């Protein structure tokens, strides 16, 4: 009680504040997404994601070197496919875009952790995350296909498999497929609570996905927090090594509740719409981008995240490099 207790005592100087700080963000925590476009010579800047481009497949090795040399230690790869079909069969071939971009990235920077986003929406002509049966995404066929895609990614050299389709039983199916193929040590980072969110808009433009309808029959309803705990508990029981909450900013309550409910490392996905909000507000002069970025990333850590997927990873690298 005041006057014995004065919380301002520990805020008097920068060194005191640093001594008692509860949270820190490190470049070691960050994962940088890269969009890789096949059959293209030109890098195309993305109008709704300032600073981010689609990288032609032929330039991926250089891009990955640049990112690694900047001090970033992990990337997640997203293919921009010119060979879409009803199944997303491009992802199931050992010479398809998924396999090729992983191999190229690992060859260019073997020290980099390469995360394979394991889904179908960038490779299906209808834009859904799996196989359609009468207009509805068929769960049990899709999880078998996810298992096959995970094995393709593992054999191409991926370091982490990250299924993002929100199918029931997908983690178990992938674990089974990986183990049967001998990849018993391959970690699974599950997009365990991926919400049906309108914050993915810039990503869908970037990835050239052509979605008919929406994903509310498989992604989570954003009104539900307890259900996110159920999704996460199931994925943990199915063998997930890392859980994920996506998007990040609007879902930090879920992160904190999950932090209390599960001992697994938690990743947050600071999605494209959140990135756009930061960039455009800064461009308009409304906020200081560097300061808000640091505040945002710190908030993710304070909420309980260990890992952060963020388009701002290179910006943060420049920031800590002084
Ligand atoms: C694909 C995938 C998406 C994102 C990550 N993986 C797109 C989607 O679900 O529509 C979104 C990331 C972002 O908005 O930055 N399964
Ligand atoms: Zn998907």
XYZ file of C-alpha atoms and ligand atoms in Angstrom:
339
model
C 0.000 0.000 0.000
C 1.064 3.568 -0.695
C 3.220 5.226 0.623
C 5.416 2.129 1.366
C 4.695 0.727 -2.059
C 5.667 2.925 -4.985
C 5.743 1.054 -8.291
C 7.523 3.994 -9.917
C 10.738 3.082 -8.006
C 11.662 0.426 -10.566
C 10.831 2.678 -13.522
C 13.256 5.492 -12.655
C 16.097 4.686 -15.079
C 16.509 2.712 -18.283
C 18.901 0.261 -16.651
C 16.490 -0.439 -13.797
C 13.651 -0.959 -16.251
C 15.783 -3.361 -18.276
C 16.774 -5.283 -15.130
C 13.194 -6.016 -14.184
C 11.742 -6.447 -17.680
C 9.668 -9.636 -17.837
C 9.719 -10.158 -21.592
C 12.110 -9.834 -24.510
C 11.823 -10.500 -28.229
C 14.700 -12.051 -30.091
C 15.359 -12.625 -33.763
C 15.666 -16.293 -32.769
C 11.891 -16.371 -32.222
C 10.884 -15.147 -35.667
C 9.831 -17.022 -38.805
C 9.744 -15.119 -42.096
C 7.196 -16.061 -44.804
C 8.333 -16.120 -48.442
C 6.012 -16.278 -51.480
C 7.580 -18.298 -54.268
C 6.142 -17.997 -57.771
C 6.907 -20.577 -60.423
C 7.382 -19.846 -64.137
C 7.993 -16.146 -63.603
C 11.064 -13.937 -64.225
C 9.987 -10.842 -62.346
C 9.696 -10.085 -58.696
C 6.272 -8.527 -58.105
C 5.779 -6.159 -55.228
C 2.515 -6.661 -53.394
C 0.405 -3.513 -53.287
C -1.361 -4.438 -50.067
C 1.795 -5.708 -48.292
C 4.402 -2.938 -48.597
C 7.927 -4.384 -48.539
C 6.812 -7.916 -49.468
C 7.061 -9.417 -52.957
C 6.398 -12.614 -54.802
C 9.821 -14.051 -55.470
C 10.350 -15.903 -58.765
C 11.338 -19.495 -58.124
C 14.581 -18.929 -60.030
C 15.590 -16.229 -57.492
C 14.639 -18.181 -54.365
C 18.193 -19.252 -53.538
C 19.379 -15.612 -53.555
C 16.372 -14.511 -51.514
C 16.938 -17.168 -48.883
C 20.653 -16.237 -48.633
C 19.696 -12.579 -48.186
C 17.251 -13.455 -45.414
C 19.721 -15.755 -43.636
C 22.501 -13.170 -43.919
C 20.200 -10.605 -42.298
C 20.123 -12.845 -39.223
C 16.715 -14.455 -39.660
C 16.919 -18.116 -38.689
C 13.689 -19.595 -40.003
C 11.379 -19.204 -42.998
C 8.000 -20.585 -44.064
C 7.457 -21.075 -47.776
C 4.243 -20.450 -49.738
C 4.007 -21.477 -53.362
C 2.304 -19.377 -56.018
C 1.245 -22.126 -58.362
C 0.472 -21.967 -62.068
C -0.653 -25.586 -62.066
C -3.780 -25.743 -59.985
C -6.322 -28.533 -60.152
C -9.218 -29.911 -58.107
C -6.958 -31.866 -55.720
C -3.814 -29.728 -55.506
C -1.820 -32.584 -56.968
C 1.161 -30.276 -57.523
C 1.872 -30.687 -53.805
C 1.915 -34.480 -54.012
C 4.627 -34.841 -56.643
C 8.283 -35.129 -55.730
C 9.097 -32.674 -58.550
C 6.194 -30.306 -57.736
C 6.547 -26.718 -56.503
C 6.332 -27.657 -52.806
C 9.210 -30.107 -53.082
C 11.319 -27.881 -55.334
C 11.122 -24.742 -53.206
C 12.032 -26.613 -50.019
C 15.026 -28.271 -51.681
C 16.205 -24.969 -53.159
C 15.896 -23.130 -49.841
C 17.758 -25.806 -47.869
C 20.519 -25.972 -50.452
C 20.995 -22.195 -50.405
C 21.008 -21.931 -46.594
C 21.302 -25.302 -44.823
C 21.441 -23.555 -41.430
C 17.981 -22.041 -41.922
C 14.956 -23.814 -40.426
C 12.535 -24.335 -43.308
C 8.890 -24.675 -42.312
C 6.609 -26.400 -44.827
C 3.101 -24.933 -44.752
C 1.111 -28.080 -45.437
C -2.208 -27.298 -47.123
C -3.880 -27.308 -50.526
C -5.514 -23.892 -50.962
C -2.643 -22.411 -52.981
C -2.756 -25.381 -55.339
C -6.466 -26.044 -55.864
C -8.430 -24.302 -58.637
C -11.357 -23.759 -56.220
C -9.103 -22.324 -53.493
C -10.272 -24.609 -50.691
C -7.892 -26.374 -48.306
C -8.767 -29.875 -49.471
C -10.761 -32.081 -51.782
C -14.367 -31.074 -52.505
C -17.214 -33.558 -52.475
C -20.542 -32.002 -53.431
C -19.143 -28.581 -52.601
C -18.063 -29.591 -49.086
C -14.423 -30.174 -48.142
C -14.103 -33.899 -47.561
C -12.268 -34.384 -44.287
C -11.017 -37.940 -44.453
C -9.729 -37.838 -48.029
C -8.015 -34.520 -47.328
C -6.141 -35.764 -44.255
C -4.794 -38.739 -46.219
C -3.578 -36.284 -48.874
C -2.067 -34.064 -46.166
C -0.097 -37.080 -44.965
C 1.221 -37.624 -48.485
C 2.139 -33.958 -48.880
C 3.953 -34.003 -45.531
C 6.095 -36.925 -46.655
C 6.930 -35.107 -49.928
C 7.973 -32.046 -47.899
C 10.011 -34.122 -45.461
C 11.855 -35.889 -48.275
C 12.580 -32.551 -49.919
C 14.366 -31.488 -46.717
C 11.816 -29.548 -44.653
C 12.641 -29.066 -40.957
C 9.094 -28.604 -39.653
C 5.722 -29.696 -41.068
C 2.994 -27.124 -40.436
C -0.494 -28.320 -41.414
C -2.899 -25.407 -41.879
C -6.033 -26.998 -43.333
C -8.014 -27.274 -40.061
C -9.243 -30.792 -40.880
C -10.216 -33.062 -37.992
C -7.540 -35.665 -37.346
C -4.964 -34.034 -39.604
C -2.144 -34.148 -37.076
C -2.653 -37.865 -36.398
C -2.807 -38.634 -40.129
C 0.377 -36.686 -40.795
C 2.225 -38.221 -37.838
C 1.245 -41.697 -39.068
C 2.376 -40.972 -42.635
C 5.667 -39.404 -41.536
C 6.485 -42.252 -39.169
C 5.624 -44.893 -41.770
C 8.074 -43.186 -44.144
C 10.804 -43.149 -41.484
C 10.523 -39.454 -40.549
C 9.978 -40.127 -36.886
C 12.001 -37.064 -35.853
C 10.132 -34.561 -38.016
C 8.358 -31.998 -35.799
C 4.742 -31.020 -36.486
C 3.742 -27.432 -35.814
C -0.019 -27.497 -36.044
C -2.097 -24.479 -36.993
C -4.257 -25.788 -34.171
C -6.589 -22.829 -33.811
C -6.829 -21.121 -37.155
C -9.780 -18.780 -37.218
C -12.004 -18.018 -40.178
C -10.767 -14.445 -40.348
C -10.930 -11.526 -42.741
C -7.361 -10.670 -41.803
C -5.987 -13.021 -44.489
C -7.060 -10.743 -47.368
C -3.603 -9.509 -48.463
C -2.205 -13.066 -48.295
C -4.877 -14.355 -50.641
C -4.016 -11.646 -53.159
C -0.306 -12.458 -52.704
C -0.762 -16.180 -53.111
C -3.176 -15.764 -56.005
C -5.766 -17.977 -54.337
C -9.136 -18.020 -56.014
C -11.526 -18.889 -53.225
C -15.155 -19.583 -53.991
C -17.227 -19.010 -50.865
C -15.473 -19.013 -47.504
C -13.793 -21.435 -45.110
C -16.212 -21.321 -42.237
C -17.028 -25.045 -42.470
C -13.489 -25.895 -41.353
C -11.766 -22.878 -39.855
C -12.815 -21.713 -36.422
C -15.615 -19.290 -35.671
C -14.001 -16.209 -34.116
C -16.694 -16.026 -31.471
C -15.223 -19.111 -29.789
C -12.337 -19.182 -27.334
C -13.042 -22.383 -25.394
C -13.330 -24.280 -28.653
C -9.782 -23.167 -29.496
C -8.644 -24.962 -26.339
C -10.421 -28.127 -27.511
C -8.821 -27.929 -30.963
C -5.421 -27.456 -29.361
C -5.864 -30.278 -26.847
C -6.826 -32.660 -29.653
C -3.805 -31.690 -31.738
C -1.576 -32.153 -28.709
C -3.061 -35.612 -28.132
C -2.547 -36.463 -31.813
C 1.154 -35.717 -31.484
C 1.643 -32.047 -32.348
C 4.996 -30.698 -31.147
C 4.096 -27.010 -31.405
C 0.648 -25.369 -31.321
C -0.363 -22.246 -33.188
C -2.864 -19.442 -32.819
C -3.725 -17.561 -36.001
C -4.264 -14.610 -36.464
C -2.294 -13.115 -33.591
C -3.286 -9.568 -32.611
C -7.014 -10.127 -32.159
C -6.517 -13.517 -30.465
C -4.054 -12.887 -27.641
C -6.696 -13.960 -25.128
C -6.593 -17.405 -26.774
C -2.791 -17.437 -26.560
C -2.835 -16.692 -22.855
C -5.510 -19.266 -22.083
C -3.650 -21.847 -24.139
C -0.403 -20.960 -22.364
C -2.089 -21.971 -19.106
C -3.696 -25.105 -20.578
C -0.792 -26.693 -22.474
C 2.946 -27.059 -21.873
C 3.685 -27.102 -25.619
C 5.492 -24.217 -27.310
C 2.989 -21.819 -28.871
C 3.477 -20.060 -32.179
C 1.439 -17.038 -33.242
C 0.909 -16.075 -36.869
C 1.039 -12.307 -37.260
C -0.979 -12.418 -40.473
C -1.011 -10.343 -43.637
C -3.901 -8.083 -42.604
C -2.138 -7.243 -39.350
C 1.019 -6.446 -41.286
C -0.971 -4.221 -43.650
C -2.538 -2.364 -40.713
C 0.918 -1.643 -39.285
C 2.475 -0.597 -42.604
C -0.344 1.631 -43.821
C -0.865 3.316 -40.463
C 2.872 4.074 -40.388
C 2.838 5.319 -43.997
C -0.008 7.662 -43.106
C 2.092 9.056 -40.263
C -0.351 7.828 -37.624
C 2.185 5.692 -35.736
C 5.928 5.032 -35.576
C 6.392 1.701 -37.337
C 9.550 0.566 -35.531
C 8.169 1.346 -32.091
C 4.789 -0.233 -32.729
C 6.439 -3.299 -34.255
C 8.521 -3.812 -31.134
C 5.481 -3.259 -28.930
C 3.464 -5.757 -30.983
C 6.073 -8.502 -31.014
C 6.640 -8.012 -27.293
C 2.903 -8.329 -26.683
C 2.934 -11.708 -28.460
C 5.688 -12.892 -26.134
C 3.993 -11.461 -23.050
C 0.775 -13.268 -23.989
C 2.712 -16.538 -24.058
C 4.013 -17.128 -27.576
C 7.433 -18.693 -28.056
C 7.545 -18.402 -31.853
C 6.200 -15.663 -34.131
C 5.567 -15.937 -37.852
C 5.792 -12.379 -39.132
C 6.274 -10.504 -42.419
C 8.136 -7.957 -40.289
C 11.013 -10.331 -39.488
C 13.453 -8.542 -41.824
C 12.356 -5.157 -40.475
C 12.981 -6.420 -36.948
C 16.405 -7.753 -38.003
C 17.326 -4.252 -39.239
C 16.019 -2.797 -36.000
C 18.141 -4.957 -33.693
C 21.136 -4.570 -35.991
C 20.974 -0.862 -35.118
C -2.790 -21.330 -46.284
C -2.418 -20.212 -45.419
C -3.032 -18.958 -45.374
C -2.310 -18.208 -44.494
C -1.275 -18.989 -44.018
N -1.377 -20.243 -44.591
C -4.134 -18.442 -46.161
C -5.497 -18.684 -45.777
O -5.810 -19.426 -44.877
O -6.323 -18.121 -46.494
C -2.650 -16.787 -44.158
C -1.545 -15.970 -43.695
C -1.720 -14.513 -43.756
O -2.799 -13.922 -43.928
O -0.685 -13.873 -43.592
N -3.325 -22.409 -45.673
Zn -5.319 -23.822 -46.756
